[in-house]
XYZ file of C-alpha atoms in Angstrom:
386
model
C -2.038 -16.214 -23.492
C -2.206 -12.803 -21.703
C -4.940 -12.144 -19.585
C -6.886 -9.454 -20.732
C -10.250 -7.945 -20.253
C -13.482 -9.641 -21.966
C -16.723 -7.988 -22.951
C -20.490 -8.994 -24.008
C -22.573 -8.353 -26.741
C -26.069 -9.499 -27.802
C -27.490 -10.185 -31.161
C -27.755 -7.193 -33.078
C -25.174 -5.032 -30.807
C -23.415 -2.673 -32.529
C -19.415 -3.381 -31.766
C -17.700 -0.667 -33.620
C -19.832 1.743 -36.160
C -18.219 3.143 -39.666
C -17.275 6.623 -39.573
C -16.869 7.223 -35.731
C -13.429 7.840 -34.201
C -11.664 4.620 -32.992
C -11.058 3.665 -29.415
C -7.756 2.911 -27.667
C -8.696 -0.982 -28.220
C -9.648 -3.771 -30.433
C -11.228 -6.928 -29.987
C -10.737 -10.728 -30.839
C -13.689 -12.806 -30.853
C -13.598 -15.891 -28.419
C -17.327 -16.713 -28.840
C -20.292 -16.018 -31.449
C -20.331 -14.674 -34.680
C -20.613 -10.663 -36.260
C -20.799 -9.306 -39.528
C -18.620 -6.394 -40.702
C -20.707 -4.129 -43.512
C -18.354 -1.244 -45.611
C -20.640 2.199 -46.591
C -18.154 2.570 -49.282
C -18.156 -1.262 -50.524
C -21.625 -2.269 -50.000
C -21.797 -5.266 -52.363
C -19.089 -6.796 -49.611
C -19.507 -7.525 -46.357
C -16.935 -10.735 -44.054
C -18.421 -13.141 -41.629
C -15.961 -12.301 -38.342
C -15.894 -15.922 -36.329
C -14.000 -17.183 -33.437
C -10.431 -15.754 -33.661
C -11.563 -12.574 -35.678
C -9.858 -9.067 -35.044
C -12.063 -6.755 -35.150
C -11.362 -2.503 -34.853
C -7.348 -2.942 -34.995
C -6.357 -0.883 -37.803
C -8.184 1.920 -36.700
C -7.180 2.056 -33.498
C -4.224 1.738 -34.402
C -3.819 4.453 -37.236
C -6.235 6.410 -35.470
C -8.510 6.597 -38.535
C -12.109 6.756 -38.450
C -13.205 3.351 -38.386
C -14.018 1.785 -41.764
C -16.794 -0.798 -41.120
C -19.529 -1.181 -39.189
C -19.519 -4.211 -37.190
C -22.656 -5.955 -35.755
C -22.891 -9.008 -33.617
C -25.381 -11.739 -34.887
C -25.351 -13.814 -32.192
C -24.589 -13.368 -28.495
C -21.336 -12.889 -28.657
C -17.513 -12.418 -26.352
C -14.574 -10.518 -27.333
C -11.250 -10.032 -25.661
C -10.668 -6.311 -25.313
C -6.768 -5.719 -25.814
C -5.695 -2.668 -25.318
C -3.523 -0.669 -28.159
C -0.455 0.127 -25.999
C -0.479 -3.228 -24.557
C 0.526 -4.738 -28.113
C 4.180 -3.378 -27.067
C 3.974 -5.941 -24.078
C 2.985 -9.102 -26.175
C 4.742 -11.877 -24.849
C 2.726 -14.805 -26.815
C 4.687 -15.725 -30.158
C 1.575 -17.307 -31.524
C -0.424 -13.867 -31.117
C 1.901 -12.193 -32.814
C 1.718 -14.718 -35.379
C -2.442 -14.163 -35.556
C -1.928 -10.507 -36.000
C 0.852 -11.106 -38.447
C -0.969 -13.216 -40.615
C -4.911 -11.265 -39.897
C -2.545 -7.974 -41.237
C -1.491 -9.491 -44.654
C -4.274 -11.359 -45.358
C -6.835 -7.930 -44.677
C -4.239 -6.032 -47.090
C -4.405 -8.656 -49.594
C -8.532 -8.805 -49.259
C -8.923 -4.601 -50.110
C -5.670 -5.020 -52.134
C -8.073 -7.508 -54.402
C -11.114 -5.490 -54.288
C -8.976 -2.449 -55.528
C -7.704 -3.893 -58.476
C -11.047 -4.996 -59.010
C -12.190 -2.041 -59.504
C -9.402 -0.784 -61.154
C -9.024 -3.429 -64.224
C -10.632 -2.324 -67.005
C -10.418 -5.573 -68.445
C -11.413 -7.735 -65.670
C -9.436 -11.249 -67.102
C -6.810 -9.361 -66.488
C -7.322 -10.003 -62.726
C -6.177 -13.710 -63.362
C -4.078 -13.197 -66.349
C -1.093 -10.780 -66.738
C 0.269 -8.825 -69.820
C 2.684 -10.937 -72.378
C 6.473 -10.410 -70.819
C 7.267 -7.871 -73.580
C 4.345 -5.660 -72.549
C 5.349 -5.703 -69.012
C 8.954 -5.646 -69.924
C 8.634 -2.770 -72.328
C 6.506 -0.613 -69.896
C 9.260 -0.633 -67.511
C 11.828 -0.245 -69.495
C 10.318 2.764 -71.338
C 9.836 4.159 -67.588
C 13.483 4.082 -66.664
C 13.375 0.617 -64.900
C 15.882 -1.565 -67.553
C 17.086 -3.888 -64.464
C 13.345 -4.718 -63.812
C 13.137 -5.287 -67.213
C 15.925 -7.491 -67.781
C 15.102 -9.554 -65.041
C 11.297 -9.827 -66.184
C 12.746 -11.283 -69.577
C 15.301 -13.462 -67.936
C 12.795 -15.200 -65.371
C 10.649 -16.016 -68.635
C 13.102 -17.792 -70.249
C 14.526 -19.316 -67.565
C 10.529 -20.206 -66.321
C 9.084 -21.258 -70.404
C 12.449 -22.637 -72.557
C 9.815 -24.062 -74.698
C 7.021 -20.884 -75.263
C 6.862 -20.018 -79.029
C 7.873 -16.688 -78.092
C 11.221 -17.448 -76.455
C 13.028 -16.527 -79.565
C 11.131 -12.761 -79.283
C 11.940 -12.185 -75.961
C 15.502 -12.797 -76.788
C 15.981 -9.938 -79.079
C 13.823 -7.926 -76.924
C 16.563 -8.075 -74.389
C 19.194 -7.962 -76.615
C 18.584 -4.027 -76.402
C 18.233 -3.762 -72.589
C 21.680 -3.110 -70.730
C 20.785 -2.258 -66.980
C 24.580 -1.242 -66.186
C 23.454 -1.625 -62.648
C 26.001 -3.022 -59.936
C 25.450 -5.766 -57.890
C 24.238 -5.260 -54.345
C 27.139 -4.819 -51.990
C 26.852 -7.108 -48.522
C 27.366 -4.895 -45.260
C 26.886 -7.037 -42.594
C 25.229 -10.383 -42.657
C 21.734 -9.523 -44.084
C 21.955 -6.186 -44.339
C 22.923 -4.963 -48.009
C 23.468 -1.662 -49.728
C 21.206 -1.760 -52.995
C 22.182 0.554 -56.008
C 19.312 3.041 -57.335
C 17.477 0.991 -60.344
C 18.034 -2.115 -58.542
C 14.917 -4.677 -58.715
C 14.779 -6.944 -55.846
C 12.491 -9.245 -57.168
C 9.710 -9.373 -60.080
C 6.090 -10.292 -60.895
C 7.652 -13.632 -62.369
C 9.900 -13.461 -59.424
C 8.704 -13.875 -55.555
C 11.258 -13.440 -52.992
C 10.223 -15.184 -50.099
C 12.212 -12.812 -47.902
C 11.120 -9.250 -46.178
C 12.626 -6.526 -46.652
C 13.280 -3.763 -43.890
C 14.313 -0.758 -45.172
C 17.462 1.198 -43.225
C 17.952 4.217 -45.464
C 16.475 4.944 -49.067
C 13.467 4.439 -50.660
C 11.869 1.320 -52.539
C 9.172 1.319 -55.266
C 6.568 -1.361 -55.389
C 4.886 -2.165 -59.065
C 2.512 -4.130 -60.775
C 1.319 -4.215 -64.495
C -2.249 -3.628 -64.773
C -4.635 -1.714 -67.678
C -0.828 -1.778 -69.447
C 0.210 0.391 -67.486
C 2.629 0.890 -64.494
C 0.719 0.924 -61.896
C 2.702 1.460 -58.419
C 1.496 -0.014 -54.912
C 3.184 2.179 -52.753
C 6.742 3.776 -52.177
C 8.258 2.873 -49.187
C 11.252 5.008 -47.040
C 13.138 4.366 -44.063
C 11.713 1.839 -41.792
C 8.813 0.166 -43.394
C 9.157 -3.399 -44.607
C 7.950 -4.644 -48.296
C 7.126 -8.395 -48.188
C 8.614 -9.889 -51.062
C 6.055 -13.529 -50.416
C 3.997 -14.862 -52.533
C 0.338 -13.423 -52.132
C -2.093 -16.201 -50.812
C -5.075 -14.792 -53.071
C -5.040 -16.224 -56.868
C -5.279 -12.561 -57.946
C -2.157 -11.042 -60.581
C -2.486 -7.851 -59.937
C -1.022 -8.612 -56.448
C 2.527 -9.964 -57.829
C 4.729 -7.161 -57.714
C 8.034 -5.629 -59.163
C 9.997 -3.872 -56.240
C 12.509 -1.535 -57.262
C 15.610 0.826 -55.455
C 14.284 4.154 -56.310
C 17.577 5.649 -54.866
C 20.687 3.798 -53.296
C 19.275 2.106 -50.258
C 20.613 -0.320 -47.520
C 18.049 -2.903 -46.459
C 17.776 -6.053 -44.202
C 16.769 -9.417 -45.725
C 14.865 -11.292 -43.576
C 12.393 -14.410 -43.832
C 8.755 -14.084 -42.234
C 9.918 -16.128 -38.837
C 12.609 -13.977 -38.333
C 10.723 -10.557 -38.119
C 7.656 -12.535 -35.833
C 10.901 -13.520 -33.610
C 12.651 -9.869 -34.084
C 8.953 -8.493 -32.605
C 8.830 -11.282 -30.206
C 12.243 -9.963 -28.593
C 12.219 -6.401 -29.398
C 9.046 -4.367 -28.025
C 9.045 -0.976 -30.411
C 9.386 -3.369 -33.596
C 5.555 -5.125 -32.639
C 4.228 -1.595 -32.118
C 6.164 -0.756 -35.962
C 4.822 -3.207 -37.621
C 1.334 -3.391 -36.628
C 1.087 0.821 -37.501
C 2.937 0.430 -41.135
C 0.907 -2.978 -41.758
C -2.353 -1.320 -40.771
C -1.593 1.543 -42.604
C -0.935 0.003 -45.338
C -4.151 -1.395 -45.600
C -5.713 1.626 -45.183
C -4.074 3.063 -47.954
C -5.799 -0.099 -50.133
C -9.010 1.141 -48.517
C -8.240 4.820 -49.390
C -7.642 4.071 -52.970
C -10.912 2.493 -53.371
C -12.325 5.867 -52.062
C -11.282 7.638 -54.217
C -11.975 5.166 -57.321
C -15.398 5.466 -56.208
C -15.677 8.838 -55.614
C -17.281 10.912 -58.712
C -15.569 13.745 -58.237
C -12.004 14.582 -59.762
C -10.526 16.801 -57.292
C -12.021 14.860 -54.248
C -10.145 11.674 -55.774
C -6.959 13.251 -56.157
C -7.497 14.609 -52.414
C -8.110 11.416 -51.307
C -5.290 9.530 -52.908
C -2.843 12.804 -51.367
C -3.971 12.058 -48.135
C -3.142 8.131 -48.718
C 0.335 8.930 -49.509
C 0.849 11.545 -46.663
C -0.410 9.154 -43.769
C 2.121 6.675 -44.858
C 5.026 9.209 -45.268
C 4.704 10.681 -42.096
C 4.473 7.646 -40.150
C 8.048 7.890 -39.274
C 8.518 11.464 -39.680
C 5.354 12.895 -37.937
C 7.273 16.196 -36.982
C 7.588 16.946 -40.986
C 6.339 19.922 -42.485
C 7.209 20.093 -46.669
C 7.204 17.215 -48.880
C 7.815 16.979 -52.516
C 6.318 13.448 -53.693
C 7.740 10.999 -55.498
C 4.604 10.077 -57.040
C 4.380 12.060 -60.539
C 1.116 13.186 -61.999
C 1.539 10.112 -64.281
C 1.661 7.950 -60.873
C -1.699 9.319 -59.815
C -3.732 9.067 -63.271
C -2.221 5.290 -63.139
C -3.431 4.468 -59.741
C -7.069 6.324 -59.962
C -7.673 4.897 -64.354
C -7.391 8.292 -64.959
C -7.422 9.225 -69.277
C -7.164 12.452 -68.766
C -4.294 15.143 -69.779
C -1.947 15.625 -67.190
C -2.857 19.714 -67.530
C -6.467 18.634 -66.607
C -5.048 17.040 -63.458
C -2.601 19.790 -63.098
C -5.708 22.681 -63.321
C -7.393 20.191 -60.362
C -4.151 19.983 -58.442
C -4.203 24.098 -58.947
C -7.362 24.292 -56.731
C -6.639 22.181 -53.779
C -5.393 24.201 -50.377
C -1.633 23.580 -49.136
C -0.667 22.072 -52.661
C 1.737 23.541 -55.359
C 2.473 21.594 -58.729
C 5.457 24.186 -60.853
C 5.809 23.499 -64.563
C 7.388 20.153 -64.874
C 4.351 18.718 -62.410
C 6.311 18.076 -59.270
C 3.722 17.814 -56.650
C 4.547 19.953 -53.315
C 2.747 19.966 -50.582
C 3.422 22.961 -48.421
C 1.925 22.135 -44.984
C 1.692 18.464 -44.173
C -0.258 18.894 -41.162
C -2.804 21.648 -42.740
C -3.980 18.934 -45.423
C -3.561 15.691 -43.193
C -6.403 17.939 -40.967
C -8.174 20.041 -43.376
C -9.136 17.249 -45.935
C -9.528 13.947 -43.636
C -13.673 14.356 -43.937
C -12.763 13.245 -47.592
C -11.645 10.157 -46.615
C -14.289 9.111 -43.827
Protein backbone atom coordinates (compact mmCIF):
# COMPACT_ATOMS: atom_id res chain seq x y z
CA UNK A 1 0.00 0.00 0.00
CA UNK A 2 0.92 3.73 -0.35
CA UNK A 3 2.51 5.33 2.36
CA UNK A 4 0.56 7.93 3.68
CA UNK A 5 0.29 10.04 6.73
CA UNK A 6 -1.34 8.53 10.10
CA UNK A 7 -3.04 10.39 12.90
CA UNK A 8 -4.25 9.79 16.70
CA UNK A 9 -7.27 10.06 18.44
CA UNK A 10 -8.42 9.28 22.00
CA UNK A 11 -11.67 8.02 23.29
CA UNK A 12 -14.25 10.45 22.86
CA UNK A 13 -12.26 12.65 20.08
CA UNK A 14 -14.27 14.19 17.80
CA UNK A 15 -12.92 13.05 14.07
CA UNK A 16 -15.15 14.90 11.75
CA UNK A 17 -18.40 16.92 13.22
CA UNK A 18 -21.93 17.12 11.13
CA UNK A 19 -22.54 20.31 9.56
CA UNK A 20 -18.92 21.77 9.32
CA UNK A 21 -17.20 22.18 5.94
CA UNK A 22 -15.09 19.11 4.90
CA UNK A 23 -11.34 18.99 4.73
CA UNK A 24 -9.11 18.16 1.75
CA UNK A 25 -8.85 14.46 3.36
CA UNK A 26 -10.45 11.41 4.66
CA UNK A 27 -9.46 8.76 6.83
CA UNK A 28 -9.35 4.84 6.99
CA UNK A 29 -9.21 3.34 10.27
CA UNK A 30 -6.14 0.98 10.93
CA UNK A 31 -6.77 0.70 14.71
CA UNK A 32 -9.79 1.20 17.30
CA UNK A 33 -13.22 1.69 16.86
CA UNK A 34 -15.71 5.18 16.28
CA UNK A 35 -19.21 5.69 15.99
CA UNK A 36 -20.77 7.82 13.23
CA UNK A 37 -24.24 9.63 14.66
CA UNK A 38 -26.68 11.48 11.67
CA UNK A 39 -28.68 14.90 13.20
CA UNK A 40 -31.08 14.18 10.51
CA UNK A 41 -31.40 10.21 11.14
CA UNK A 42 -31.05 9.95 14.76
CA UNK A 43 -32.66 6.53 15.32
CA UNK A 44 -29.34 5.31 13.15
CA UNK A 45 -26.07 5.49 13.92
CA UNK A 46 -22.81 2.57 12.15
CA UNK A 47 -20.08 1.12 14.23
CA UNK A 48 -16.82 2.33 11.89
CA UNK A 49 -14.03 -0.63 12.63
CA UNK A 50 -10.73 -1.43 11.21
CA UNK A 51 -10.88 -0.71 7.43
CA UNK A 52 -13.69 2.01 7.81
CA UNK A 53 -13.70 5.24 5.53
CA UNK A 54 -14.58 7.78 7.25
CA UNK A 55 -15.20 11.80 5.80
CA UNK A 56 -14.79 10.69 1.93
CA UNK A 57 -17.87 11.80 0.38
CA UNK A 58 -17.66 15.05 1.73
CA UNK A 59 -14.48 15.80 0.94
CA UNK A 60 -14.95 14.79 -1.96
CA UNK A 61 -18.27 16.62 -3.06
CA UNK A 62 -17.29 19.32 -0.93
CA UNK A 63 -20.55 19.11 1.05
CA UNK A 64 -20.91 19.87 4.55
CA UNK A 65 -20.18 16.82 6.27
CA UNK A 66 -23.17 14.62 7.12
CA UNK A 67 -22.27 12.76 10.37
CA UNK A 68 -20.62 13.33 13.25
CA UNK A 69 -17.98 10.93 13.95
CA UNK A 70 -16.55 10.13 17.45
CA UNK A 71 -13.80 7.79 18.39
CA UNK A 72 -14.67 5.27 21.25
CA UNK A 73 -11.58 3.95 21.80
CA UNK A 74 -8.03 5.17 21.22
CA UNK A 75 -7.93 5.06 17.94
CA UNK A 76 -5.38 5.45 14.26
CA UNK A 77 -6.44 6.54 10.96
CA UNK A 78 -4.56 6.87 7.73
CA UNK A 79 -5.02 10.42 6.49
CA UNK A 80 -5.21 10.22 2.52
CA UNK A 81 -5.31 13.08 0.93
CA UNK A 82 -8.28 13.93 -1.76
CA UNK A 83 -6.03 14.72 -4.77
CA UNK A 84 -3.86 11.88 -4.02
CA UNK A 85 -6.84 9.39 -4.97
CA UNK A 86 -5.73 10.35 -8.73
CA UNK A 87 -2.27 8.68 -7.85
CA UNK A 88 -3.68 5.30 -6.43
CA UNK A 89 -1.55 2.69 -7.55
CA UNK A 90 -3.00 -0.26 -5.16
CA UNK A 91 -5.80 -2.29 -7.14
CA UNK A 92 -7.10 -3.63 -3.89
CA UNK A 93 -7.73 0.09 -2.55
CA UNK A 94 -9.50 0.88 -5.26
CA UNK A 95 -11.41 -2.14 -4.78
CA UNK A 96 -12.18 -0.97 -0.82
CA UNK A 97 -13.40 2.33 -2.04
CA UNK A 98 -15.31 0.69 -4.82
CA UNK A 99 -17.12 -1.56 -2.79
CA UNK A 100 -17.32 1.13 0.76
CA UNK A 101 -19.11 3.55 -2.27
CA UNK A 102 -21.94 1.08 -3.26
CA UNK A 103 -22.50 -0.42 -0.23
CA UNK A 104 -22.93 3.44 1.69
CA UNK A 105 -25.41 4.23 -1.38
CA UNK A 106 -27.24 1.13 -0.90
CA UNK A 107 -27.35 1.75 3.20
CA UNK A 108 -29.19 5.61 2.74
CA UNK A 109 -30.68 4.18 -0.51
CA UNK A 110 -32.56 1.63 2.15
CA UNK A 111 -33.26 4.09 4.76
CA UNK A 112 -34.93 6.33 2.01
CA UNK A 113 -37.30 4.02 0.83
CA UNK A 114 -37.93 3.38 4.28
CA UNK A 115 -39.22 6.26 4.81
CA UNK A 116 -40.80 6.60 1.73
CA UNK A 117 -43.11 3.25 1.64
CA UNK A 118 -46.23 3.88 2.82
CA UNK A 119 -46.85 0.38 3.11
CA UNK A 120 -43.77 -0.83 4.68
CA UNK A 121 -44.12 -4.86 3.30
CA UNK A 122 -43.67 -3.34 0.42
CA UNK A 123 -39.94 -2.94 1.30
CA UNK A 124 -39.57 -6.82 0.82
CA UNK A 125 -42.34 -7.41 -1.54
CA UNK A 126 -42.94 -5.69 -4.94
CA UNK A 127 -46.22 -4.81 -6.85
CA UNK A 128 -47.93 -7.86 -9.00
CA UNK A 129 -46.12 -7.59 -12.71
CA UNK A 130 -49.29 -5.98 -14.15
CA UNK A 131 -49.13 -3.14 -11.63
CA UNK A 132 -45.59 -2.46 -12.36
CA UNK A 133 -46.08 -3.23 -15.96
CA UNK A 134 -49.10 -1.02 -16.35
CA UNK A 135 -47.49 1.99 -14.50
CA UNK A 136 -44.87 2.11 -17.03
CA UNK A 137 -46.59 1.57 -19.76
CA UNK A 138 -49.24 4.23 -18.96
CA UNK A 139 -45.99 6.57 -18.49
CA UNK A 140 -44.67 6.13 -21.99
CA UNK A 141 -42.18 3.27 -21.11
CA UNK A 142 -43.95 0.12 -23.35
CA UNK A 143 -40.30 -1.53 -23.88
CA UNK A 144 -39.89 -1.54 -20.01
CA UNK A 145 -43.07 -2.90 -19.94
CA UNK A 146 -42.80 -5.60 -22.30
CA UNK A 147 -39.76 -6.75 -20.92
CA UNK A 148 -41.23 -6.68 -17.22
CA UNK A 149 -44.01 -9.14 -18.61
CA UNK A 150 -41.63 -11.24 -20.59
CA UNK A 151 -39.03 -11.85 -17.63
CA UNK A 152 -42.24 -13.09 -15.60
CA UNK A 153 -43.11 -15.58 -17.79
CA UNK A 154 -40.01 -16.61 -18.71
CA UNK A 155 -39.05 -16.49 -14.55
CA UNK A 156 -42.91 -18.27 -13.22
CA UNK A 157 -44.29 -20.68 -16.41
CA UNK A 158 -46.33 -22.14 -13.71
CA UNK A 159 -47.92 -18.78 -11.60
CA UNK A 160 -51.78 -18.86 -11.87
CA UNK A 161 -51.53 -15.62 -13.41
CA UNK A 162 -49.40 -16.49 -16.44
CA UNK A 163 -52.42 -16.68 -18.60
CA UNK A 164 -53.23 -12.70 -17.42
CA UNK A 165 -50.06 -11.46 -18.09
CA UNK A 166 -50.32 -12.83 -21.52
CA UNK A 167 -53.14 -10.75 -22.69
CA UNK A 168 -51.77 -7.94 -20.80
CA UNK A 169 -48.97 -7.90 -23.28
CA UNK A 170 -50.86 -8.78 -26.03
CA UNK A 171 -51.63 -4.87 -26.15
CA UNK A 172 -48.05 -3.61 -25.59
CA UNK A 173 -46.01 -3.09 -28.96
CA UNK A 174 -42.69 -1.20 -27.98
CA UNK A 175 -41.73 -0.66 -31.84
CA UNK A 176 -38.35 0.04 -30.42
CA UNK A 177 -35.12 -1.04 -32.47
CA UNK A 178 -32.57 -3.06 -31.27
CA UNK A 179 -29.40 -1.50 -29.93
CA UNK A 180 -26.90 -0.97 -32.69
CA UNK A 181 -23.05 -2.25 -31.75
CA UNK A 182 -20.35 0.59 -32.44
CA UNK A 183 -17.33 -0.72 -31.38
CA UNK A 184 -16.80 -3.65 -29.14
CA UNK A 185 -18.78 -2.61 -25.97
CA UNK A 186 -19.77 0.47 -26.83
CA UNK A 187 -23.49 0.57 -28.26
CA UNK A 188 -25.85 3.21 -29.53
CA UNK A 189 -29.24 2.67 -27.52
CA UNK A 190 -32.58 3.98 -29.12
CA UNK A 191 -34.76 6.49 -26.86
CA UNK A 192 -37.40 4.09 -24.89
CA UNK A 193 -34.88 1.48 -24.73
CA UNK A 194 -34.80 -0.50 -21.21
CA UNK A 195 -31.52 -1.93 -20.45
CA UNK A 196 -32.52 -4.08 -17.87
CA UNK A 197 -35.62 -4.47 -15.33
CA UNK A 198 -36.60 -4.95 -11.66
CA UNK A 199 -37.07 -8.77 -12.68
CA UNK A 200 -34.02 -8.24 -14.71
CA UNK A 201 -30.32 -7.48 -13.19
CA UNK A 202 -27.65 -6.85 -15.59
CA UNK A 203 -24.57 -7.62 -14.05
CA UNK A 204 -22.77 -5.14 -16.29
CA UNK A 205 -22.05 -1.13 -15.77
CA UNK A 206 -22.97 1.10 -17.78
CA UNK A 207 -20.87 4.32 -18.75
CA UNK A 208 -22.69 6.70 -20.41
CA UNK A 209 -20.91 8.53 -23.72
CA UNK A 210 -23.72 10.78 -24.92
CA UNK A 211 -27.53 10.82 -23.86
CA UNK A 212 -29.29 10.44 -20.93
CA UNK A 213 -30.57 7.26 -18.91
CA UNK A 214 -33.50 7.02 -16.46
CA UNK A 215 -33.30 4.86 -13.41
CA UNK A 216 -36.85 3.46 -11.87
CA UNK A 217 -38.31 1.55 -9.30
CA UNK A 218 -42.02 0.74 -8.37
CA UNK A 219 -42.83 1.81 -5.00
CA UNK A 220 -46.35 3.31 -3.22
CA UNK A 221 -47.61 2.19 -7.06
CA UNK A 222 -46.10 4.58 -8.35
CA UNK A 223 -43.06 5.40 -10.60
CA UNK A 224 -40.77 6.39 -8.56
CA UNK A 225 -37.31 7.44 -10.36
CA UNK A 226 -33.72 7.10 -8.66
CA UNK A 227 -31.95 9.45 -10.57
CA UNK A 228 -31.36 10.53 -14.32
CA UNK A 229 -28.09 10.16 -15.43
CA UNK A 230 -26.18 12.24 -18.61
CA UNK A 231 -22.94 12.06 -20.13
CA UNK A 232 -20.32 10.44 -18.11
CA UNK A 233 -21.81 8.93 -15.07
CA UNK A 234 -22.11 5.16 -14.82
CA UNK A 235 -25.53 3.26 -13.66
CA UNK A 236 -24.64 -0.16 -12.15
CA UNK A 237 -26.91 -2.54 -13.53
CA UNK A 238 -25.73 -5.44 -10.30
CA UNK A 239 -27.70 -6.90 -8.18
CA UNK A 240 -28.05 -4.83 -4.84
CA UNK A 241 -26.41 -6.75 -1.84
CA UNK A 242 -29.25 -5.48 0.66
CA UNK A 243 -32.59 -7.80 0.63
CA UNK A 244 -34.50 -4.53 0.10
CA UNK A 245 -37.05 -4.24 -3.42
CA UNK A 246 -37.20 -0.98 -3.65
CA UNK A 247 -33.49 -1.08 -4.70
CA UNK A 248 -34.11 -3.30 -8.02
CA UNK A 249 -34.40 -0.95 -10.69
CA UNK A 250 -35.79 -0.39 -14.32
CA UNK A 251 -33.15 1.69 -16.37
CA UNK A 252 -34.40 3.26 -19.33
CA UNK A 253 -32.85 5.45 -22.69
CA UNK A 254 -34.60 8.63 -22.07
CA UNK A 255 -33.18 9.88 -25.47
CA UNK A 256 -30.88 7.99 -28.07
CA UNK A 257 -27.71 7.36 -26.16
CA UNK A 258 -24.35 5.50 -26.83
CA UNK A 259 -23.02 3.72 -23.76
CA UNK A 260 -20.14 1.32 -22.75
CA UNK A 261 -20.94 -2.11 -21.24
CA UNK A 262 -18.65 -3.05 -18.88
CA UNK A 263 -18.45 -5.69 -15.89
CA UNK A 264 -17.39 -4.38 -12.28
CA UNK A 265 -13.50 -5.68 -12.80
CA UNK A 266 -13.21 -3.94 -15.80
CA UNK A 267 -14.01 -0.32 -14.57
CA UNK A 268 -11.69 -1.14 -11.04
CA UNK A 269 -8.95 -2.06 -13.88
CA UNK A 270 -10.05 1.02 -16.31
CA UNK A 271 -9.36 3.31 -12.84
CA UNK A 272 -6.41 1.26 -12.04
CA UNK A 273 -4.77 2.36 -15.51
CA UNK A 274 -6.38 5.57 -16.21
CA UNK A 275 -5.88 8.37 -13.38
CA UNK A 276 -8.97 11.02 -14.18
CA UNK A 277 -11.45 7.89 -14.29
CA UNK A 278 -10.55 7.07 -10.14
CA UNK A 279 -11.02 10.79 -9.46
CA UNK A 280 -14.71 10.32 -11.78
CA UNK A 281 -15.90 7.79 -10.13
CA UNK A 282 -15.29 8.43 -6.60
CA UNK A 283 -17.13 12.28 -7.21
CA UNK A 284 -20.35 10.70 -9.20
CA UNK A 285 -20.39 7.63 -6.62
CA UNK A 286 -20.18 9.99 -3.66
CA UNK A 287 -22.53 12.14 -5.07
CA UNK A 288 -24.74 9.88 -5.62
CA UNK A 289 -25.03 9.01 -2.22
CA UNK A 290 -25.51 12.26 -1.23
CA UNK A 291 -28.33 12.67 -3.29
CA UNK A 292 -29.90 9.40 -1.16
CA UNK A 293 -28.99 11.51 1.86
CA UNK A 294 -30.60 14.68 0.36
CA UNK A 295 -33.81 12.98 -0.33
CA UNK A 296 -34.20 11.90 3.14
CA UNK A 297 -33.88 15.68 3.99
CA UNK A 298 -36.25 16.67 2.49
CA UNK A 299 -38.76 13.65 3.41
CA UNK A 300 -38.14 14.78 6.79
CA UNK A 301 -38.38 18.19 6.47
CA UNK A 302 -42.03 19.66 7.44
CA UNK A 303 -42.04 22.20 5.27
CA UNK A 304 -43.30 22.04 1.52
CA UNK A 305 -41.26 24.53 -0.18
CA UNK A 306 -38.04 23.68 1.86
CA UNK A 307 -38.57 19.95 0.51
CA UNK A 308 -38.94 20.84 -2.93
CA UNK A 309 -35.70 23.15 -2.40
CA UNK A 310 -33.96 20.48 -1.12
CA UNK A 311 -34.75 17.82 -3.65
CA UNK A 312 -33.75 20.92 -6.55
CA UNK A 313 -30.58 21.20 -5.08
CA UNK A 314 -30.14 17.17 -5.20
CA UNK A 315 -30.70 17.17 -8.81
CA UNK A 316 -28.50 20.28 -9.61
CA UNK A 317 -25.29 18.92 -7.73
CA UNK A 318 -25.48 15.87 -9.82
CA UNK A 319 -26.14 17.72 -13.17
CA UNK A 320 -23.45 19.96 -12.91
CA UNK A 321 -20.89 17.58 -11.98
CA UNK A 322 -19.70 17.45 -15.47
CA UNK A 323 -20.87 20.68 -16.62
CA UNK A 324 -19.87 23.00 -13.67
CA UNK A 325 -19.50 26.07 -16.10
CA UNK A 326 -23.51 25.74 -16.82
CA UNK A 327 -25.78 28.42 -16.26
CA UNK A 328 -29.77 27.40 -17.43
CA UNK A 329 -31.24 24.11 -17.04
CA UNK A 330 -34.63 22.88 -17.85
CA UNK A 331 -35.12 19.46 -15.81
CA UNK A 332 -36.13 16.44 -16.87
CA UNK A 333 -37.76 15.69 -13.73
CA UNK A 334 -41.63 16.76 -14.13
CA UNK A 335 -43.67 18.00 -11.24
CA UNK A 336 -45.11 14.43 -11.24
CA UNK A 337 -41.30 13.19 -10.72
CA UNK A 338 -40.98 15.31 -7.61
CA UNK A 339 -44.49 14.55 -5.81
CA UNK A 340 -43.31 10.73 -6.58
CA UNK A 341 -39.98 10.98 -5.00
CA UNK A 342 -41.03 13.30 -1.80
CA UNK A 343 -45.01 10.95 -1.24
CA UNK A 344 -46.35 13.99 -2.20
CA UNK A 345 -50.74 13.82 -2.64
CA UNK A 346 -50.97 16.98 -3.46
CA UNK A 347 -52.25 18.83 -6.84
CA UNK A 348 -49.59 19.55 -9.05
CA UNK A 349 -50.97 23.52 -8.94
CA UNK A 350 -50.23 23.30 -5.14
CA UNK A 351 -46.66 22.33 -6.02
CA UNK A 352 -46.68 24.65 -8.90
CA UNK A 353 -47.91 27.86 -6.41
CA UNK A 354 -44.66 26.49 -4.09
CA UNK A 355 -42.40 26.24 -7.10
CA UNK A 356 -43.84 30.05 -7.85
CA UNK A 357 -42.10 31.30 -4.63
CA UNK A 358 -38.68 29.90 -4.74
CA UNK A 359 -35.72 32.47 -6.10
CA UNK A 360 -33.95 31.57 -9.59
CA UNK A 361 -36.90 29.10 -10.50
CA UNK A 362 -39.58 29.44 -13.31
CA UNK A 363 -42.30 26.62 -13.91
CA UNK A 364 -44.62 28.08 -17.46
CA UNK A 365 -48.00 26.45 -17.94
CA UNK A 366 -47.35 22.92 -18.88
CA UNK A 367 -44.98 22.65 -15.47
CA UNK A 368 -41.58 22.50 -17.05
CA UNK A 369 -39.28 23.32 -14.28
CA UNK A 370 -36.46 26.06 -15.26
CA UNK A 371 -34.02 27.04 -13.31
CA UNK A 372 -32.55 30.33 -14.38
CA UNK A 373 -29.21 30.64 -12.52
CA UNK A 374 -27.60 27.37 -11.55
CA UNK A 375 -25.01 28.85 -9.51
CA UNK A 376 -27.46 31.50 -7.64
CA UNK A 377 -29.55 28.44 -6.16
CA UNK A 378 -26.60 25.83 -5.82
CA UNK A 379 -25.29 28.99 -3.29
CA UNK A 380 -28.30 30.69 -2.12
CA UNK A 381 -30.24 27.55 -0.83
CA UNK A 382 -27.30 25.03 0.33
CA UNK A 383 -28.15 26.02 4.29
CA UNK A 384 -31.32 23.91 3.35
CA UNK A 385 -29.53 21.02 2.90
CA UNK A 386 -26.89 21.14 5.88
Amino acid sequence: MEKYDTVKFSKNDLIIRAGENPSDYFYILIEGKAISHYDFYKEYKTENKKGSIIGLISSITREPYFSTVEAVENSEFLKIKINSIIDIENEDLLNKIYTYLYFILEIWLSKYYTILAVNKVDLYNKDDIITMANIYRNNGFLDASYKLCLKYIELFPENPDIDKINDFIKDINPNIKEAESIDNSIYKFPKGYCLYTELDSSDNMYLIQSGKVGVYSIVNSKQVIRNIYIDGYIVNGYNPTLEYKPLLTTAIALEDSIINIIKKDQLIEMMYKNKSSKINFVKMTSLKVNNAILKIKALKNDKLQYKLIIIIYSILKMKTLFNKNAVKLTLSYTIEDIKNILNLNLPNEEIYKELKNIKYIEVDSSFTIKITNIKNYLKEYRNYTI
